[in-house]
Short mmCIF file of C-alpha atoms in Angstrom, two decimals:
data_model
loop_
_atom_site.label_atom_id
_atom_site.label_comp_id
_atom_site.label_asym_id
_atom_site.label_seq_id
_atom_site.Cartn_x
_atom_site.Cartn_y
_atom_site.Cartn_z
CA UNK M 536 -0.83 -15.68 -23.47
CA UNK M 537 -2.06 -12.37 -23.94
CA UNK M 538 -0.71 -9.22 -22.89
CA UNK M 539 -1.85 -7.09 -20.20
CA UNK M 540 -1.55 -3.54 -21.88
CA UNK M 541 -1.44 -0.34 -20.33
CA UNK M 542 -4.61 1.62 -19.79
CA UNK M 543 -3.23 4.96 -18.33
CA UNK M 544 -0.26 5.79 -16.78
CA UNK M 545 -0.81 8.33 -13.82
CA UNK M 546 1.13 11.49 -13.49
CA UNK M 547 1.58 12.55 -9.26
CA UNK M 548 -1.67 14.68 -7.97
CA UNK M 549 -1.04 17.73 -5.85
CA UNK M 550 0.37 16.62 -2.52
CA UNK M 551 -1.18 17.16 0.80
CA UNK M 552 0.17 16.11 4.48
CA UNK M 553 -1.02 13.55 6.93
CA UNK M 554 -0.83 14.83 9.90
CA UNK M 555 2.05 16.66 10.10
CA UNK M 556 4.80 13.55 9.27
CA UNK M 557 3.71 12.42 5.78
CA UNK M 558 3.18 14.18 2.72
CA UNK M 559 1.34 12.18 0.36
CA UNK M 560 0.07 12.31 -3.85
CA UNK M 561 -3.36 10.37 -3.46
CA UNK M 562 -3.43 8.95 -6.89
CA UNK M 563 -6.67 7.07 -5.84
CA UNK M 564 -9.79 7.44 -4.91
CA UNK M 565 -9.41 11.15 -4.97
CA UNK M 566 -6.90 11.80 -7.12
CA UNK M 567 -8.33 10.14 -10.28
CA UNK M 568 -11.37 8.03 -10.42
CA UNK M 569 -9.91 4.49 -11.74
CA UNK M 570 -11.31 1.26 -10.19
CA UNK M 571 -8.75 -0.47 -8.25
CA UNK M 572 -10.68 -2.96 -6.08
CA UNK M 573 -10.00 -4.33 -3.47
CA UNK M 574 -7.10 -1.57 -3.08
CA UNK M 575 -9.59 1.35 -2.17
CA UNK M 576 -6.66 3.88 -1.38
CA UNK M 577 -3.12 4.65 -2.62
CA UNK M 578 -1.12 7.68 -0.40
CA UNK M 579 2.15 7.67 -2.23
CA UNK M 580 4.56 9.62 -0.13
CA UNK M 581 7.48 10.98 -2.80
CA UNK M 582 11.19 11.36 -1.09
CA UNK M 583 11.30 14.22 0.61
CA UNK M 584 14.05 15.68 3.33
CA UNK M 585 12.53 15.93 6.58
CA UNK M 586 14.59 18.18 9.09
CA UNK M 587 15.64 16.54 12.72
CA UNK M 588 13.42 17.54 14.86
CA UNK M 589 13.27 15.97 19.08
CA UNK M 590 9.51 15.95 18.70
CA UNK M 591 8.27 13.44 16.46
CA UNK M 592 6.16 14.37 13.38
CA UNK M 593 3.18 11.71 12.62
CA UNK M 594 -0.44 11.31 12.91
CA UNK M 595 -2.50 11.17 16.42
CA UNK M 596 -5.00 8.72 17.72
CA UNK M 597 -7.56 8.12 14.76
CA UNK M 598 -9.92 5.08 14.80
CA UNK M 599 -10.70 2.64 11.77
CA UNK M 600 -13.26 -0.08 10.49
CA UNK M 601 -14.04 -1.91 7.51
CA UNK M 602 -10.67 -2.66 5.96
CA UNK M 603 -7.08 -3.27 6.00
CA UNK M 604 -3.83 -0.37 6.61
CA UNK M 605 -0.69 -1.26 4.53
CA UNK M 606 2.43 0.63 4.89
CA UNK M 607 5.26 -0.27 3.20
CA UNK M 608 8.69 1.51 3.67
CA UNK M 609 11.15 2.54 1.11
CA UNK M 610 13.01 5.44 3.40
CA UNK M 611 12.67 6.83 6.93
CA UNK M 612 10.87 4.57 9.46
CA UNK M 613 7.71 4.40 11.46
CA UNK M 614 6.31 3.92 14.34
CA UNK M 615 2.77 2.27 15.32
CA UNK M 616 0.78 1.72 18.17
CA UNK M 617 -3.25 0.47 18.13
CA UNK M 618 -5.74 -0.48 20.51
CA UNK M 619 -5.14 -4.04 19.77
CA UNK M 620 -2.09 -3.47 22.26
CA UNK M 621 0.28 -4.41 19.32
CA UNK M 622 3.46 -2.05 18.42
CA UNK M 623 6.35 -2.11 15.74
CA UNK M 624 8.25 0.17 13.78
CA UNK M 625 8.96 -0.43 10.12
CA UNK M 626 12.44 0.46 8.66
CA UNK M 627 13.20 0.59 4.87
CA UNK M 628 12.17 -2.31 3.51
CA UNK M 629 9.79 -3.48 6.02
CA UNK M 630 5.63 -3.55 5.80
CA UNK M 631 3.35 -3.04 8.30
CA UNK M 632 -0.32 -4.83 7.57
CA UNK M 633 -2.87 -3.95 10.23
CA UNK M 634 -6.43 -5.45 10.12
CA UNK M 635 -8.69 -3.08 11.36
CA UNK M 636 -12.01 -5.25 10.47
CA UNK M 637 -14.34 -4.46 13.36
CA UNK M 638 -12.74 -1.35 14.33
CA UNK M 639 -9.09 -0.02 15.97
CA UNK M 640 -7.27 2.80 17.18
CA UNK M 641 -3.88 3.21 16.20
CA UNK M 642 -1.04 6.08 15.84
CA UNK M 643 1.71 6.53 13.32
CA UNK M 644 4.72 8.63 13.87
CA UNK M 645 8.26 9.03 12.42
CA UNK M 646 10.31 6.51 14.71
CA UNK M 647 12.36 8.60 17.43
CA UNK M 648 16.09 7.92 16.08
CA UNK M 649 15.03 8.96 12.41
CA UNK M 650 13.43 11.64 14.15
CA UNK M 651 16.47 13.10 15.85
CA UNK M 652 18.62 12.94 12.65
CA UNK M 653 16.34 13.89 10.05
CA UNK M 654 16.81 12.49 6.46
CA UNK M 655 15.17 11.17 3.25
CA UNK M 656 11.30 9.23 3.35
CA UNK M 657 9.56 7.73 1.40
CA UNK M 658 6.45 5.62 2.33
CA UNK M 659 3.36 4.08 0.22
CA UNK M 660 0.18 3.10 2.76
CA UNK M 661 -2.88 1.34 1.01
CA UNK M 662 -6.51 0.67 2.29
CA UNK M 663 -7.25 -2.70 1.39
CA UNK M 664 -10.91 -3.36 1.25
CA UNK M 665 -12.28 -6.42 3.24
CA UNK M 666 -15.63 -8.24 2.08
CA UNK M 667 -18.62 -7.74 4.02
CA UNK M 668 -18.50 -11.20 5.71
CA UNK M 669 -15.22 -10.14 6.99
CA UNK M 670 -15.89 -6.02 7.93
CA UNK M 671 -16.74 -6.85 11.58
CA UNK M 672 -13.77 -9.63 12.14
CA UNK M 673 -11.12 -9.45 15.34
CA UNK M 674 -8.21 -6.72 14.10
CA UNK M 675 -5.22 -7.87 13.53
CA UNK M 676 -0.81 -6.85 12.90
CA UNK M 677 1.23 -8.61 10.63
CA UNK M 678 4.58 -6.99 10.81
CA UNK M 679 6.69 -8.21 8.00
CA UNK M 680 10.04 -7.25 8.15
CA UNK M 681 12.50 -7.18 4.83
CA UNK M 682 14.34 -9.67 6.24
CA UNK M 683 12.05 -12.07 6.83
CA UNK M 684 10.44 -11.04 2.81
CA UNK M 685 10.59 -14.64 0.43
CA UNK M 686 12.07 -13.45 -2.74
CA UNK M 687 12.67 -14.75 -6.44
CA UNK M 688 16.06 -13.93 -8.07
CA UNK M 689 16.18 -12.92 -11.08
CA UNK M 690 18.57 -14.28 -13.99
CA UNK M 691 21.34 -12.13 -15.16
CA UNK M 692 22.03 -10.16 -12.06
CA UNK M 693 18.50 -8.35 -12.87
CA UNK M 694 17.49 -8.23 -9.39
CA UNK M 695 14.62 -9.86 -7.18
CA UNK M 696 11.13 -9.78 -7.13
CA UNK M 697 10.15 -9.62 -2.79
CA UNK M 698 6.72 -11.21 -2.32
CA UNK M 699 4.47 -9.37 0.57
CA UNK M 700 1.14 -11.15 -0.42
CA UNK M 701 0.14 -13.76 -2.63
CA UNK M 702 3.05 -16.08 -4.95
CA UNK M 703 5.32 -15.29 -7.62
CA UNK M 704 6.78 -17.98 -9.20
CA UNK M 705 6.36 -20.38 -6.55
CA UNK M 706 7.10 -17.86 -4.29
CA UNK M 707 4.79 -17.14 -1.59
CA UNK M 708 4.45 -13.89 0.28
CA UNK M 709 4.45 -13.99 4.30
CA UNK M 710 1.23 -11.52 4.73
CA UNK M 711 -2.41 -13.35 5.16
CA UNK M 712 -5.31 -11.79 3.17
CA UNK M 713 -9.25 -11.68 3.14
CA UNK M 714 -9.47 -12.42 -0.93
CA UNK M 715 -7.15 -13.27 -3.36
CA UNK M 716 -3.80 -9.73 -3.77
CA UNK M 717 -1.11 -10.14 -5.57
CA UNK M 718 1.64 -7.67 -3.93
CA UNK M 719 5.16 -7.46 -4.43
CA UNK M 720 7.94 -4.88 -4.67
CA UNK M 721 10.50 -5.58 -7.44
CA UNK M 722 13.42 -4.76 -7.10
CA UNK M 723 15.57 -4.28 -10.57
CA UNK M 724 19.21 -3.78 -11.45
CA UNK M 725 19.34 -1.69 -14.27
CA UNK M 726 18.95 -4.51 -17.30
CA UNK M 727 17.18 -6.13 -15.24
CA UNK M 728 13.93 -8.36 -16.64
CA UNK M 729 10.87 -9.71 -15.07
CA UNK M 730 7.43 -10.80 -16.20
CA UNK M 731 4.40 -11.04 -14.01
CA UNK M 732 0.98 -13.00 -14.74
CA UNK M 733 -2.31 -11.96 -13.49
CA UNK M 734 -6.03 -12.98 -14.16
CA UNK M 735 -7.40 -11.09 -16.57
CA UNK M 736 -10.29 -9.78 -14.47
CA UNK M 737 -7.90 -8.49 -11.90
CA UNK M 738 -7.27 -4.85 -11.38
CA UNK M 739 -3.54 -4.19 -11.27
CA UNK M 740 -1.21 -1.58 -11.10
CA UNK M 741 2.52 -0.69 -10.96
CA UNK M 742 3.95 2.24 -9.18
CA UNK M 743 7.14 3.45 -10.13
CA UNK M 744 9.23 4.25 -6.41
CA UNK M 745 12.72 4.86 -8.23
CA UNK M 746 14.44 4.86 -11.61
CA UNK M 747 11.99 4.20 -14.77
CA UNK M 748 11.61 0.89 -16.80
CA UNK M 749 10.21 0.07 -20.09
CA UNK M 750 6.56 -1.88 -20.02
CA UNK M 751 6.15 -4.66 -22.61
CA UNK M 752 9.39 -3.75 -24.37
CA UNK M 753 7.49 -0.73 -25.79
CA UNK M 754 6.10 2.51 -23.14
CA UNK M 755 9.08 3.89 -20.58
CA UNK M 756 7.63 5.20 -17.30
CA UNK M 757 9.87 7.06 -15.18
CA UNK M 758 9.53 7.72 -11.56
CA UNK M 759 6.83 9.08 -9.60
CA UNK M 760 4.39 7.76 -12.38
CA UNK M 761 1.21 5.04 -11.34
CA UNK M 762 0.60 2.47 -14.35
CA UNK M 763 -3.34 1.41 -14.54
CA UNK M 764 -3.59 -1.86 -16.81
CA UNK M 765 -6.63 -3.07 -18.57
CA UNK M 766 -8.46 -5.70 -17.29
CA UNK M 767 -8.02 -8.29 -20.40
CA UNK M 768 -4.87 -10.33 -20.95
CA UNK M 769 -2.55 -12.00 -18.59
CA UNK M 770 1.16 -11.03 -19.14
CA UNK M 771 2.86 -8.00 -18.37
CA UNK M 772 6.76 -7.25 -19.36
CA UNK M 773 9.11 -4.87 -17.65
CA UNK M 774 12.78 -3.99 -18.37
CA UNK M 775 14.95 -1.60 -15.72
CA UNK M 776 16.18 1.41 -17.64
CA UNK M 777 18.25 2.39 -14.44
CA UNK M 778 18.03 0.71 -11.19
CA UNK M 779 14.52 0.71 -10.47
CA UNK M 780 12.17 -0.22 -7.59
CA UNK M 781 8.20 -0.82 -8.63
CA UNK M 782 5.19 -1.74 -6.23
CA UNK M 783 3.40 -4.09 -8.31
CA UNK M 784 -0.46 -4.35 -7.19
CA UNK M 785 -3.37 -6.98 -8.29
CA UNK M 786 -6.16 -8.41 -6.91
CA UNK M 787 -9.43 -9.73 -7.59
CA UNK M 788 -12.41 -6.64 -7.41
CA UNK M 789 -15.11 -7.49 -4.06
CA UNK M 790 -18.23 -7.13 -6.14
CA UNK M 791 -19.97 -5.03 -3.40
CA UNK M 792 -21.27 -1.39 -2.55
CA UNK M 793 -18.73 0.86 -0.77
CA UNK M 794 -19.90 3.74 2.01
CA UNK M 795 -16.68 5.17 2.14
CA UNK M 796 -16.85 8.21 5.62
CA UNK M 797 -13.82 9.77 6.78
CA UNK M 798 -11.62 6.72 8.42
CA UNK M 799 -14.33 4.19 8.02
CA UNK M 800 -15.41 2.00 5.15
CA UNK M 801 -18.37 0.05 4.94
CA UNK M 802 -21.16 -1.32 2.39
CA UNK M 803 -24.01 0.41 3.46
CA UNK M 804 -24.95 4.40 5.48
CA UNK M 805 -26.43 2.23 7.84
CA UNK M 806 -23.07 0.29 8.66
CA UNK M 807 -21.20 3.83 8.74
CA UNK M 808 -23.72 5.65 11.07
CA UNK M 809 -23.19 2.51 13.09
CA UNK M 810 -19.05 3.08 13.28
CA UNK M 811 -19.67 6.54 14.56
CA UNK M 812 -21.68 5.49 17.63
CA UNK M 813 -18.85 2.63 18.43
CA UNK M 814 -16.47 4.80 18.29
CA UNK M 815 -18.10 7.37 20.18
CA UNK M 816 -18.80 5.40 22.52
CA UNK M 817 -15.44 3.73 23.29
CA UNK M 818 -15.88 0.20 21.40
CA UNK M 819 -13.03 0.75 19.58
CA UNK M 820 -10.74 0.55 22.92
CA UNK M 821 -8.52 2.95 24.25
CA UNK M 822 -4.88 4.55 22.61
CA UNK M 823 -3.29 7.42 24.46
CA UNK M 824 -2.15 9.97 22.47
#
């Protein structure tokens, strides 16, 4: 089998806040132009120290359509509320999917208890593109808590690989998906060894959340740092250099136009002129604030 090699690996952009409760590098679309279909969006929020505060920091009422919110917790948690009338908060560990499809409302704010004490965060959301047969589908919540997460253990004490979407080794992640998305978040003891396998044609990615590892026994990324892989061969190597935890990304590119406007993300101008008047006129339900 052929290796997947590395095409680029991704320093952190500047980063920016959300709102006023997550500060984020955008290491795609806007923070370099690499093709990562059918992940359209990658906030990576660094650790940072928030201060307690009574007053929750977070992001208001904002509406979406056209694809899929992932959030996935590493520190801090979060709460969410949408439209839909569905609710959770995600602790470390935990990911929140929400299908926004036909269009949603939802709020995200740092959960009231983390709030009052304050602490380390760290937090990756992705926009996950849906097809066109599926833009204008019924939104949906999967919550998928860490404990509920299938895993594969690794030989050797090297740690576990915890499946959110698609299989690993016969392993199959709890989260549903539109096309086919490989996402897991491996977690390494430092030693540690896995090897992943992806279509060739698939865009994939690793982002580095702690420690650093060495990639087919030859390039060492350290933290902070986005790998982009080429889209020819199959197997990709990594070894744990310390104690290490990566977000491993792949999927299988939607072959369609993008209209990409503010929260909304469509195929055509047509489709995002559309959005606007639903939203403005209420058809995306009601949230208070």
């Amino acid at each position: 089998m052929e290796t997947k090699e590395i095409a680029q690996v991704l320093k952190a952009p500047a980063p920016h806040m959300v709102g006023d409760g997550f500060r984020v590098h955008n290491f795609f679309p806007s923070g370099y132009k690499i093709d990562m279909s059918p992940f359209f969006l990658m906030d990576y929020g660094s650790k940072i120290e928030f201060s307690a505060r009574k007053d929750p920091r977070g992001v208001g009422v904002h509406p979406h359509r056209g694809f899929e919110t992932v959030t996935i917790a590493y520190y801090g948690s979060v709460a969410h509320h949408d439209s839909a009338g569905n609710s959770g908060v995600i602790y470390p560990g935990d990911v929140q999917w929400m299908t926004a499809a036909s269009g949603i409302l939802h709020k995200e704010y740092h959960e009231q208890s983390y709030s009052l004490a304050g602490g380390p965060f760290q937090m990756i959301q992705l926009w996950i593109n849906l097809p066109a047969a599926y833009k204008m589908s019924k939104p949906k919540y999967q919550p998928i808590k860490q404990t509920d997460m299938a895993s594969f253990t690794l030989p050797n004490n090297g740690g576990k690989i915890e499946v959110i979407a698609g299989k690993y080794k016969g392993i199959f992640g709890n989260a549903s998906t539109f096309t086919p998305i490989e996402l897991y978040n491996a977690r390494l003891n430092k030693g540690g060894k896995a090897s992943f396998t992806f279509a060739a044609a698939f865009n994939t990615g690793f982002m580095v959340v702690e420690g650093a590892i060495k990639v087919n026994e030859k390039d060492t990324v350290e933290v902070n740092n986005f790998i982009h892989f080429e889209n020819k061969g199959e197997e990709i190597c990594i070894e744990a250099l310390q104690n290490s935890i990566i977000l491993v990304l792949s999927g299988e590119p939607i072959d369609e136009p993008i209209v990409q406007y503010g929260p909304f993300l469509m195929n055509t101008q047509e489709e995002i002129n559309q959005a606007m008047c639903d939203y403005n006129e209420g058809k995306f339900g009601y949230l208070e604030g």
